[in-house]
Amino acid sequence: MSKSLLIISRQAPWSGPAAREALDIVLAGGAFDLPIGLLFMDDGVFQLMPGQNAKALQQKDLTANLQALSLFGIDALYACADSLADRGIFPTQVAGEDLEVLTAEELGALVNRYDQVITL
Amino acid sequence: MSTLHVLSHSPFTDSRLGSCLRLLGSEDALLLCGDAVHAVQPRSLPLEALEERGDSLRLFLLDEDLQARGLECPAWATSVDYPAFVELSIRYDKVNTWL
Amino acid sequence: MKFAIALFSAPHAPSSRRALLFAQAALAGGHEIVRLFFYQDGVHSASSSVVTPQDEQDLPRQWADFVSEHQLDGVVCIAAALRRGVLDDEEAQRYQRSAVNLTAPWALSGLGQLHDAVQAADRLICFGGP
């Protein structure tokens, strides 16, 4: 059985290539049909915000890649409830079909469920 | 499953320690290296936050980083060298480095 | 125990040295390193064009020597490397760039190599940041 991998993405989409490169790990894992989870935490939750305009900074739109996740078989998507609350974001603002918002306790359980973790 | 969480950012300029403590489980441990060892600076807020966790927190510190900074390892924590770091990464089921 | 080691930082970051010392200790302890994978700014730690002052530690050289000496599988992520100007001969020719700064023992490859290493190893250990 394949080992499962949880990616914890903590970077905002506008702070350089880190958020994109975290997502690339997820997409590559999906392309190999591996069990991959993606948790948005800290500034990483900003990746989920509606109303982003990548063109204003002459960048590519990361949200399009997020929407492609399900095509790659990635449907284990999570967001940290505390990170959202700290930033004044309502879970309903970022709610997607597959996104699950987790409390601190549930986060610990989530990390436990995966074989390996990369936090970046 | 247990996790060894590894931090290397200074707790005074960075939110990783707080986020890590948020999801640190009872079976988990914390290894501080690099600037993260400044967390055991006497009388500091991060040290207070770590001490608040009490006996439930297993804390390890990379010895070379303590030495470089002239910091003492608290009596309730354990300082480790690289062979011990390797052993820790085996003792815990996985290693989560907060990059 | 089989380790996969991923490095995310440039050679001037203390974490690049930390990763090297961890890798050396792992081998000294009788463990195996199935692959080193350099990603994000970690690609600079494999660059042969870094010039370190004589009285400082030459991390890219030490990394390359370590990989050669133990005949390890040293993989540098191709997408991250291109973005940061770390090119082997083939890529320098392909994109018509004048400098080649990635040579043996390193090999450019894709992120699939990271996933492959995670599957093959008992532990994935990442190093990065300060």
PDB file of N, CA, C and O in Angstrom, chain A residues 2-3 5 17-18 20-21 24-25 28-29 32 34 36 116 118 120, chain C residues 8 39-40 80 83-84 111-112 114-115 118-119 121-124 126:
ATOM      1  N   SER A   2       0.442   2.257  -0.741  1.00  0.00           N
ATOM      2  CA  SER A   2       1.234   3.487  -0.823  1.00  0.00           C
ATOM      3  C   SER A   2       1.211   4.243   0.502  1.00  0.00           C
ATOM      4  O   SER A   2       0.204   4.259   1.193  1.00  0.00           O
ATOM      5  N   LYS A   3       2.331   4.868   0.825  1.00  0.00           N
ATOM      6  CA  LYS A   3       2.388   5.732   2.012  1.00  0.00           C
ATOM      7  C   LYS A   3       1.643   7.028   1.714  1.00  0.00           C
ATOM      8  O   LYS A   3       1.714   7.567   0.609  1.00  0.00           O
ATOM      9  N   LEU A   5       0.813  11.079   2.326  1.00  0.00           N
ATOM     10  CA  LEU A   5       1.616  12.278   2.566  1.00  0.00           C
ATOM     11  C   LEU A   5       0.696  13.477   2.752  1.00  0.00           C
ATOM     12  O   LEU A   5      -0.187  13.725   1.921  1.00  0.00           O
ATOM     13  N   PRO A  17       7.337  32.079  -4.792  1.00  0.00           N
ATOM     14  CA  PRO A  17       6.864  30.829  -5.374  1.00  0.00           C
ATOM     15  C   PRO A  17       6.516  29.742  -4.358  1.00  0.00           C
ATOM     16  O   PRO A  17       6.118  28.653  -4.753  1.00  0.00           O
ATOM     17  N   ALA A  18       6.645  30.007  -3.056  1.00  0.00           N
ATOM     18  CA  ALA A  18       6.499  28.935  -2.050  1.00  0.00           C
ATOM     19  C   ALA A  18       5.138  28.251  -2.117  1.00  0.00           C
ATOM     20  O   ALA A  18       5.051  27.023  -2.077  1.00  0.00           O
ATOM     21  N   ARG A  20       3.015  28.120  -4.614  1.00  0.00           N
ATOM     22  CA  ARG A  20       2.909  27.367  -5.873  1.00  0.00           C
ATOM     23  C   ARG A  20       3.722  26.080  -5.801  1.00  0.00           C
ATOM     24  O   ARG A  20       3.285  25.024  -6.255  1.00  0.00           O
ATOM     25  N   GLU A  21       4.914  26.169  -5.206  1.00  0.00           N
ATOM     26  CA  GLU A  21       5.780  24.990  -5.147  1.00  0.00           C
ATOM     27  C   GLU A  21       5.241  23.944  -4.171  1.00  0.00           C
ATOM     28  O   GLU A  21       5.487  22.747  -4.342  1.00  0.00           O
ATOM     29  N   ASP A  24       2.616  22.270  -6.211  1.00  0.00           N
ATOM     30  CA  ASP A  24       3.232  21.393  -7.216  1.00  0.00           C
ATOM     31  C   ASP A  24       3.540  20.010  -6.640  1.00  0.00           C
ATOM     32  O   ASP A  24       3.426  19.003  -7.334  1.00  0.00           O
ATOM     33  N   ILE A  25       3.955  19.977  -5.366  1.00  0.00           N
ATOM     34  CA  ILE A  25       4.206  18.673  -4.724  1.00  0.00           C
ATOM     35  C   ILE A  25       2.903  17.879  -4.675  1.00  0.00           C
ATOM     36  O   ILE A  25       2.867  16.679  -4.975  1.00  0.00           O
ATOM     37  N   ALA A  28       1.905  16.709  -8.228  1.00  0.00           N
ATOM     38  CA  ALA A  28       2.772  15.610  -8.676  1.00  0.00           C
ATOM     39  C   ALA A  28       2.357  14.308  -7.997  1.00  0.00           C
ATOM     40  O   ALA A  28       2.323  13.250  -8.634  1.00  0.00           O
ATOM     41  N   GLY A  29       2.041  14.386  -6.708  1.00  0.00           N
ATOM     42  CA  GLY A  29       1.596  13.184  -5.988  1.00  0.00           C
ATOM     43  C   GLY A  29       0.296  12.650  -6.547  1.00  0.00           C
ATOM     44  O   GLY A  29       0.107  11.438  -6.700  1.00  0.00           O
ATOM     45  N   PHE A  32       0.613  10.653  -9.656  1.00  0.00           N
ATOM     46  CA  PHE A  32       1.064   9.270  -9.428  1.00  0.00           C
ATOM     47  C   PHE A  32       0.034   8.466  -8.629  1.00  0.00           C
ATOM     48  O   PHE A  32       0.352   7.389  -8.124  1.00  0.00           O
ATOM     49  N   LEU A  34      -1.098   8.919  -5.684  1.00  0.00           N
ATOM     50  CA  LEU A  34      -0.711   8.679  -4.297  1.00  0.00           C
ATOM     51  C   LEU A  34      -1.725   9.322  -3.354  1.00  0.00           C
ATOM     52  O   LEU A  34      -2.365  10.308  -3.718  1.00  0.00           O
ATOM     53  N   ILE A  36      -2.658  11.782  -1.055  1.00  0.00           N
ATOM     54  CA  ILE A  36      -2.110  13.071  -0.635  1.00  0.00           C
ATOM     55  C   ILE A  36      -3.204  13.912   0.018  1.00  0.00           C
ATOM     56  O   ILE A  36      -4.329  13.972  -0.493  1.00  0.00           O
ATOM     57  N   GLN A 116       3.577  10.509   6.365  1.00  0.00           N
ATOM     58  CA  GLN A 116       4.648  11.510   6.354  1.00  0.00           C
ATOM     59  C   GLN A 116       4.024  12.893   6.151  1.00  0.00           C
ATOM     60  O   GLN A 116       2.915  13.011   5.620  1.00  0.00           O
ATOM     61  N   ILE A 118       4.945  17.150   5.059  1.00  0.00           N
ATOM     62  CA  ILE A 118       5.834  18.249   4.661  1.00  0.00           C
ATOM     63  C   ILE A 118       5.097  19.557   4.955  1.00  0.00           C
ATOM     64  O   ILE A 118       3.992  19.770   4.466  1.00  0.00           O
ATOM     65  N   LEU A 120       5.356  23.517   4.513  1.00  0.00           N
ATOM     66  CA  LEU A 120       6.153  24.575   3.872  1.00  0.00           C
ATOM     67  C   LEU A 120       5.296  25.770   3.498  1.00  0.00           C
ATOM     68  O   LEU A 120       4.106  25.747   3.708  1.00  0.00           O
TER      69      LEU A 120
ATOM     70  N   PHE C   8      15.510  22.293   1.452  1.00  0.00           N
ATOM     71  CA  PHE C   8      14.761  23.406   0.877  1.00  0.00           C
ATOM     72  C   PHE C   8      15.505  24.731   0.998  1.00  0.00           C
ATOM     73  O   PHE C   8      14.925  25.780   0.751  1.00  0.00           O
ATOM     74  N   TYR C  39      14.947  20.935  -3.245  1.00  0.00           N
ATOM     75  CA  TYR C  39      13.775  21.624  -3.775  1.00  0.00           C
ATOM     76  C   TYR C  39      13.808  23.089  -3.319  1.00  0.00           C
ATOM     77  O   TYR C  39      14.544  23.447  -2.401  1.00  0.00           O
ATOM     78  N   GLN C  40      12.986  23.909  -3.955  1.00  0.00           N
ATOM     79  CA  GLN C  40      12.958  25.346  -3.659  1.00  0.00           C
ATOM     80  C   GLN C  40      14.398  25.890  -3.654  1.00  0.00           C
ATOM     81  O   GLN C  40      15.193  25.557  -4.526  1.00  0.00           O
ATOM     82  N   ALA C  80      12.322  23.800 -10.018  1.00  0.00           N
ATOM     83  CA  ALA C  80      12.845  24.745  -9.032  1.00  0.00           C
ATOM     84  C   ALA C  80      14.217  25.252  -9.460  1.00  0.00           C
ATOM     85  O   ALA C  80      14.560  26.421  -9.249  1.00  0.00           O
ATOM     86  N   ARG C  83      14.016  27.830 -12.486  1.00  0.00           N
ATOM     87  CA  ARG C  83      13.517  29.103 -11.966  1.00  0.00           C
ATOM     88  C   ARG C  83      14.621  29.905 -11.285  1.00  0.00           C
ATOM     89  O   ARG C  83      14.598  31.133 -11.265  1.00  0.00           O
ATOM     90  N   ARG C  84      15.595  29.190 -10.688  1.00  0.00           N
ATOM     91  CA  ARG C  84      16.637  29.854  -9.904  1.00  0.00           C
ATOM     92  C   ARG C  84      17.998  29.875 -10.603  1.00  0.00           C
ATOM     93  O   ARG C  84      19.021  30.207  -9.989  1.00  0.00           O
ATOM     94  N   LEU C 111       9.509  16.299  -9.635  1.00  0.00           N
ATOM     95  CA  LEU C 111       8.981  16.080  -8.283  1.00  0.00           C
ATOM     96  C   LEU C 111       8.557  14.637  -8.034  1.00  0.00           C
ATOM     97  O   LEU C 111       8.421  14.226  -6.883  1.00  0.00           O
ATOM     98  N   GLY C 112       8.343  13.891  -9.110  1.00  0.00           N
ATOM     99  CA  GLY C 112       8.012  12.478  -8.937  1.00  0.00           C
ATOM    100  C   GLY C 112       9.083  11.744  -8.143  1.00  0.00           C
ATOM    101  O   GLY C 112       8.793  10.796  -7.413  1.00  0.00           O
ATOM    102  N   LEU C 114      10.695  12.933  -5.634  1.00  0.00           N
ATOM    103  CA  LEU C 114      10.457  13.156  -4.201  1.00  0.00           C
ATOM    104  C   LEU C 114       9.424  12.148  -3.690  1.00  0.00           C
ATOM    105  O   LEU C 114       9.612  11.505  -2.664  1.00  0.00           O
ATOM    106  N   HIS C 115       8.337  12.004  -4.444  1.00  0.00           N
ATOM    107  CA  HIS C 115       7.289  11.051  -4.035  1.00  0.00           C
ATOM    108  C   HIS C 115       7.811   9.621  -4.035  1.00  0.00           C
ATOM    109  O   HIS C 115       7.505   8.840  -3.136  1.00  0.00           O
ATOM    110  N   VAL C 118       9.770   9.122  -0.936  1.00  0.00           N
ATOM    111  CA  VAL C 118       8.894   8.982   0.239  1.00  0.00           C
ATOM    112  C   VAL C 118       8.364   7.547   0.315  1.00  0.00           C
ATOM    113  O   VAL C 118       8.294   6.946   1.393  1.00  0.00           O
ATOM    114  N   GLN C 119       8.004   7.001  -0.842  1.00  0.00           N
ATOM    115  CA  GLN C 119       7.467   5.634  -0.864  1.00  0.00           C
ATOM    116  C   GLN C 119       8.535   4.604  -0.506  1.00  0.00           C
ATOM    117  O   GLN C 119       8.248   3.595   0.130  1.00  0.00           O
ATOM    118  N   ALA C 121      11.298   5.117   1.361  1.00  0.00           N
ATOM    119  CA  ALA C 121      11.970   5.326   2.646  1.00  0.00           C
ATOM    120  C   ALA C 121      11.048   5.018   3.824  1.00  0.00           C
ATOM    121  O   ALA C 121       9.823   5.003   3.687  1.00  0.00           O
ATOM    122  N   ASP C 122      11.674   4.780   4.987  1.00  0.00           N
ATOM    123  CA  ASP C 122      10.901   4.657   6.229  1.00  0.00           C
ATOM    124  C   ASP C 122      10.590   6.032   6.806  1.00  0.00           C
ATOM    125  O   ASP C 122       9.598   6.215   7.504  1.00  0.00           O
ATOM    126  N   ARG C 123      11.480   6.983   6.543  1.00  0.00           N
ATOM    127  CA  ARG C 123      11.303   8.333   7.087  1.00  0.00           C
ATOM    128  C   ARG C 123      11.674   9.360   6.031  1.00  0.00           C
ATOM    129  O   ARG C 123      12.695   9.224   5.363  1.00  0.00           O
ATOM    130  N   LEU C 124      10.842  10.407   5.935  1.00  0.00           N
ATOM    131  CA  LEU C 124      11.204  11.594   5.155  1.00  0.00           C
ATOM    132  C   LEU C 124      11.627  12.667   6.152  1.00  0.00           C
ATOM    133  O   LEU C 124      10.892  12.962   7.097  1.00  0.00           O
ATOM    134  N   CYS C 126      12.889  16.636   6.291  1.00  0.00           N
ATOM    135  CA  CYS C 126      13.060  17.871   5.521  1.00  0.00           C
ATOM    136  C   CYS C 126      13.899  18.872   6.313  1.00  0.00           C
ATOM    137  O   CYS C 126      13.768  18.972   7.533  1.00  0.00           O
TER     138      CYS C 126
END
